[in-house]
Amino acid sequence: MCLLGGCSSAPTSYETGKTNLEEQNYTQAIEDFQDAVEEGDHAVESWRGIGIAWTEQGVYDKAQEAFETALGLTGRSDRAMRKDLNLYLADAQYHQGDYQGCVDTCDTLLESSREKDAYFLRGSAYLHLDDYSQADTNFARVVSGSKDYEDYLDVYMVYRDCGLNADGSEYLEEALDIDPGNGEDYYHRGRIYYYLEDYKNAEEALKTSADKGYSTAQLYLGRVYLAAGDTQKAKENYEQCLDVQELTAGAYGGLAYCSVLEEDYDSALSYIQKGLEQDDQDENQALLFSQIVVYERMADYDTAKEKISQYLEQYPADEDAIRENYFLETR
């Protein structure tokens, strides 16, 4: 009994779902949002949350169902919500290989909003449909007047995924005309030089970035040294990264990769375990997958099968892991 006030009510299912979504507890978030729907509380927002949770887990068919359900409950007058849901829907369609569906959804979205992300998704879909002219037209809308390095890098990555590196490189060259300012700018310039295989300039840009306080650049330097064939320098760089808390898990992953290159698999597994002990949500998936690969290299297929089974429970839509699982089942 509250006699003097100050008592707060228990959070609703919707509020708990939002919290779990923010904390990347996706399975629990979905259950919370489903409870909220049944309770008639924030139905549209709850279906949106369900869709985002499935998206983050890579389960795009269920994400699409959720976004379509949310759209069906959204009034025509709520333009902001409809724009948001259509963007998520187009992304889900794209990741399922429904490129024409993605184009159609973006067409609907762009009738009322000149949204850069919609042009990017539509351009990406057209590229997969081999409609290079339409892809170029849409990507031109994305980078037109942009001073954001990531716009150009994002477009390049789509071309790269389609095996069209040379075409995508034109966007990287264009991005280099942007004058860098802060450490993040130099970090992205380093990435651009890396993809252009200009490792000297990549190193210089990333060192400048790190000097300006953008710590992630230090970790990326290891990738540059590895690409340049200098494993020892990469190892020394990753060892330095261990002193920076937010880089520790990634640094252990880098050291594990160096050990794999040297066929020192016991050390690789040790580094991976140390990385996992950091419980870094951004690095755990890569570390767990690397662990599977190392056991394969060691020809310990029983342990690899066990690990990949556990991995797919957490990341059921990882296509690379699904292919690895098929390979292991044939051993």
XYZ file of C-alpha atoms in Angstrom:
331
model
C 0.000 0.000 0.000
C 1.317 3.444 -0.976
C 0.327 6.017 1.636
C 2.685 8.840 0.781
C 2.936 8.472 -3.022
C 6.115 7.828 -4.943
C 5.127 4.275 -5.851
C 5.626 3.500 -9.530
C 3.550 0.988 -11.411
C 5.180 -2.036 -12.996
C 6.314 -1.471 -16.588
C 3.907 -2.583 -19.291
C 4.696 -5.396 -21.707
C 5.330 -2.796 -24.402
C 7.770 -0.863 -22.197
C 9.576 -4.068 -21.214
C 9.768 -5.024 -24.897
C 11.398 -1.714 -25.765
C 13.954 -2.209 -23.008
C 14.779 -5.741 -24.121
C 15.069 -4.587 -27.730
C 17.543 -1.886 -26.730
C 19.521 -4.425 -24.713
C 19.543 -6.864 -27.676
C 17.475 -9.455 -25.814
C 15.556 -10.151 -28.997
C 13.719 -13.368 -28.092
C 12.363 -11.850 -24.893
C 11.543 -8.599 -26.692
C 9.392 -10.490 -29.206
C 7.496 -12.217 -26.398
C 6.930 -8.897 -24.635
C 5.665 -7.193 -27.777
C 3.372 -10.135 -28.530
C 1.916 -9.772 -25.030
C 1.431 -6.067 -25.684
C -0.453 -6.834 -28.909
C -2.743 -9.229 -27.066
C -3.328 -6.560 -24.431
C -4.195 -4.010 -27.100
C -1.334 -1.740 -26.035
C 0.604 0.095 -28.770
C -0.251 -2.538 -31.374
C 1.439 -0.792 -34.304
C 4.586 0.007 -32.353
C 4.670 -3.526 -30.928
C 4.462 -5.138 -34.370
C 7.203 -2.746 -35.460
C 9.313 -3.868 -32.493
C 8.702 -7.521 -33.369
C 9.841 -6.836 -36.916
C 13.001 -5.086 -35.761
C 13.829 -7.927 -33.361
C 13.482 -10.490 -36.164
C 15.533 -8.233 -38.474
C 18.365 -8.038 -35.958
C 18.407 -11.839 -35.847
C 18.404 -12.088 -39.635
C 14.983 -13.775 -39.798
C 13.661 -11.578 -42.562
C 10.545 -13.521 -43.537
C 9.091 -13.125 -40.048
C 10.286 -9.519 -39.971
C 8.386 -8.855 -43.200
C 5.202 -10.361 -41.773
C 5.477 -8.121 -38.726
C 6.077 -4.941 -40.735
C 3.210 -5.730 -43.100
C 0.910 -6.337 -40.115
C 1.966 -3.011 -38.618
C 1.339 -1.226 -41.919
C -2.141 -2.759 -42.071
C -2.910 -1.187 -38.702
C -1.427 2.208 -39.525
C -3.665 5.020 -40.708
C -2.903 6.803 -43.973
C -2.485 10.049 -42.070
C 0.412 8.709 -40.001
C 2.988 9.375 -42.707
C 6.022 9.220 -40.447
C 5.174 5.739 -39.194
C 4.295 4.483 -42.676
C 7.606 5.792 -44.035
C 9.506 4.082 -41.234
C 7.686 0.763 -41.689
C 8.075 0.800 -45.469
C 11.826 1.299 -45.112
C 12.075 -1.674 -42.788
C 9.826 -3.696 -45.114
C 11.942 -2.891 -48.168
C 15.070 -3.905 -46.270
C 13.473 -7.231 -45.277
C 12.427 -7.889 -48.884
C 15.916 -7.052 -50.116
C 17.592 -9.452 -47.706
C 15.285 -12.252 -48.822
C 16.240 -11.716 -52.444
C 12.830 -10.276 -53.326
C 14.409 -7.463 -55.299
C 11.332 -6.569 -57.332
C 9.270 -6.439 -54.148
C 11.888 -4.141 -52.649
C 11.709 -1.867 -55.695
C 7.917 -1.747 -55.488
C 7.962 -0.859 -51.788
C 10.544 1.868 -52.411
C 8.405 3.201 -55.280
C 5.514 3.576 -52.854
C 7.709 5.248 -50.276
C 9.290 7.667 -52.743
C 5.899 8.856 -53.969
C 5.617 10.942 -50.827
C 9.145 11.181 -49.438
C 12.542 11.758 -51.034
C 14.225 9.410 -48.599
C 17.925 8.738 -49.220
C 17.730 5.267 -47.684
C 14.917 4.371 -50.092
C 17.022 5.411 -53.080
C 19.870 3.312 -51.719
C 17.700 0.230 -51.262
C 16.079 0.666 -54.664
C 19.459 1.129 -56.334
C 20.784 -1.973 -54.597
C 17.770 -4.000 -55.722
C 18.114 -2.781 -59.315
C 21.782 -3.778 -59.305
C 20.834 -7.321 -58.304
C 18.231 -7.275 -61.080
C 21.043 -6.376 -63.531
C 19.375 -3.044 -64.306
C 22.625 -1.095 -64.125
C 21.203 2.151 -65.488
C 18.476 2.342 -62.849
C 20.952 1.347 -60.160
C 23.286 4.148 -61.169
C 20.415 6.658 -61.262
C 19.325 5.777 -57.736
C 22.843 5.699 -56.310
C 23.470 9.108 -57.869
C 20.602 10.392 -55.689
C 22.281 8.890 -52.636
C 25.667 10.563 -53.107
C 24.534 13.785 -54.786
C 26.093 16.578 -52.762
C 26.888 14.181 -49.910
C 29.828 14.887 -47.643
C 29.292 11.615 -45.793
C 31.987 9.038 -46.587
C 29.686 6.212 -45.533
C 27.247 6.958 -48.350
C 29.962 6.216 -50.896
C 31.263 3.202 -48.963
C 27.765 1.729 -48.697
C 27.255 1.988 -52.446
C 30.678 0.457 -53.101
C 29.884 -2.501 -50.858
C 26.768 -3.320 -52.902
C 28.802 -3.342 -56.125
C 31.457 -5.422 -54.357
C 28.863 -7.961 -53.213
C 27.747 -8.248 -56.834
C 31.321 -8.848 -58.023
C 31.500 -5.404 -59.634
C 34.404 -3.944 -57.682
C 35.681 -1.804 -60.535
C 32.314 -0.078 -60.985
C 32.013 0.463 -57.250
C 35.527 1.857 -57.006
C 34.383 4.924 -58.927
C 32.327 5.909 -55.884
C 35.343 5.443 -53.621
C 37.461 7.677 -55.831
C 34.715 10.295 -55.726
C 34.597 10.124 -51.927
C 38.282 10.994 -51.703
C 37.393 14.487 -52.977
C 35.727 15.154 -49.605
C 37.962 17.135 -47.254
C 38.457 15.221 -43.982
C 37.984 16.933 -40.659
C 37.771 14.749 -37.570
C 39.100 11.333 -36.648
C 36.057 9.514 -37.993
C 36.575 11.121 -41.406
C 40.147 9.870 -41.540
C 38.960 6.426 -40.434
C 36.596 6.212 -43.389
C 39.308 7.495 -45.736
C 41.506 4.692 -44.421
C 38.768 2.187 -45.215
C 38.436 3.632 -48.719
C 42.156 3.316 -49.398
C 42.026 -0.236 -48.011
C 39.355 -1.245 -50.509
C 41.326 0.471 -53.268
C 44.305 -1.675 -52.144
C 46.358 1.447 -51.480
C 47.704 0.181 -48.184
C 50.296 2.912 -47.637
C 47.713 5.687 -47.738
C 45.309 3.514 -45.742
C 47.903 3.201 -42.979
C 48.568 6.947 -42.949
C 44.874 7.842 -42.805
C 44.142 5.342 -40.041
C 47.103 6.499 -37.953
C 45.882 10.084 -38.301
C 42.432 8.923 -37.244
C 43.819 7.181 -34.167
C 45.910 10.239 -33.287
C 42.702 12.278 -33.399
C 41.147 9.971 -30.813
C 39.101 7.629 -33.035
C 40.192 4.374 -31.431
C 38.446 2.013 -33.879
C 41.018 3.036 -36.489
C 43.735 1.302 -34.474
C 41.912 -2.026 -34.796
C 41.375 -1.549 -38.523
C 45.110 -1.038 -39.001
C 45.571 -4.719 -38.300
C 43.413 -5.553 -41.299
C 45.550 -3.286 -43.476
C 48.790 -4.942 -42.332
C 47.344 -8.390 -42.984
C 46.229 -7.381 -46.471
C 49.740 -6.071 -47.112
C 51.132 -9.446 -46.040
C 52.773 -8.267 -42.804
C 51.398 -10.694 -40.193
C 53.976 -9.737 -37.568
C 53.074 -6.059 -37.749
C 49.396 -6.977 -37.559
C 50.045 -9.008 -34.378
C 51.957 -6.137 -32.789
C 49.109 -3.783 -33.648
C 46.449 -6.082 -32.167
C 48.528 -6.503 -29.004
C 48.543 -2.718 -28.597
C 44.764 -2.697 -29.019
C 44.405 -4.982 -25.987
C 45.123 -1.935 -23.812
C 41.965 -0.178 -25.075
C 38.886 -1.610 -23.399
C 36.438 -1.157 -26.261
C 38.886 -2.801 -28.687
C 39.881 -5.794 -26.550
C 37.467 -8.386 -27.954
C 38.182 -7.381 -31.551
C 41.908 -7.435 -30.867
C 41.699 -11.011 -29.561
C 39.803 -11.883 -32.739
C 42.583 -10.364 -34.808
C 45.248 -12.242 -32.881
C 43.290 -15.456 -33.370
C 43.246 -14.857 -37.124
C 47.007 -14.261 -37.130
C 47.480 -17.538 -35.258
C 45.345 -19.360 -37.824
C 47.556 -17.997 -40.592
C 50.540 -19.396 -38.702
C 48.673 -22.706 -38.166
C 48.966 -22.259 -34.396
C 45.431 -23.410 -33.683
C 45.766 -23.863 -29.920
C 46.769 -20.210 -29.580
C 43.905 -19.215 -31.872
C 41.383 -20.992 -29.647
C 42.918 -19.384 -26.554
C 42.598 -15.913 -28.082
C 39.008 -16.592 -29.122
C 38.089 -17.700 -25.614
C 39.653 -14.565 -24.143
C 37.701 -12.495 -26.660
C 34.428 -14.186 -25.740
C 35.103 -13.506 -22.073
C 34.838 -9.783 -22.870
C 31.146 -10.351 -23.725
C 31.247 -7.747 -26.496
C 27.949 -7.992 -28.379
C 29.523 -6.465 -31.483
C 32.284 -9.086 -31.641
C 30.761 -12.261 -30.189
C 29.275 -13.536 -33.439
C 32.548 -13.229 -35.369
C 34.465 -14.869 -32.528
C 32.046 -17.787 -32.281
C 32.198 -18.364 -36.030
C 36.002 -18.198 -35.967
C 35.961 -20.837 -33.263
C 34.091 -23.201 -35.588
C 36.579 -22.568 -38.381
C 39.536 -23.308 -36.107
C 38.090 -26.645 -35.004
C 37.596 -27.506 -38.681
C 41.235 -26.644 -39.409
C 42.205 -28.959 -36.554
C 40.040 -31.697 -38.148
C 38.082 -31.867 -34.883
C 34.798 -32.177 -36.710
C 32.790 -33.458 -33.755
C 33.516 -30.331 -31.738
C 32.972 -28.143 -34.806
C 29.530 -29.730 -35.308
C 28.649 -29.110 -31.678
C 29.781 -25.482 -31.862
C 27.980 -24.736 -35.116
C 24.768 -26.226 -33.735
C 24.988 -23.849 -30.789
C 25.909 -20.980 -33.130
C 22.881 -21.495 -35.382
C 20.586 -21.404 -32.358
C 21.791 -17.845 -31.786
C 22.208 -16.783 -35.425
C 19.765 -18.946 -37.426
C 19.910 -16.871 -40.606
C 23.697 -16.752 -41.056
C 24.059 -18.145 -44.578
C 27.806 -18.727 -44.239
C 27.204 -20.785 -41.112
C 24.426 -22.728 -42.795
C 26.840 -23.674 -45.581
C 29.474 -24.648 -43.016
C 26.904 -26.805 -41.244
C 26.123 -28.621 -44.500
C 29.848 -29.215 -45.016
C 30.257 -30.611 -41.497
C 27.274 -32.908 -41.862
C 29.029 -34.581 -44.784
C 32.212 -35.252 -42.828
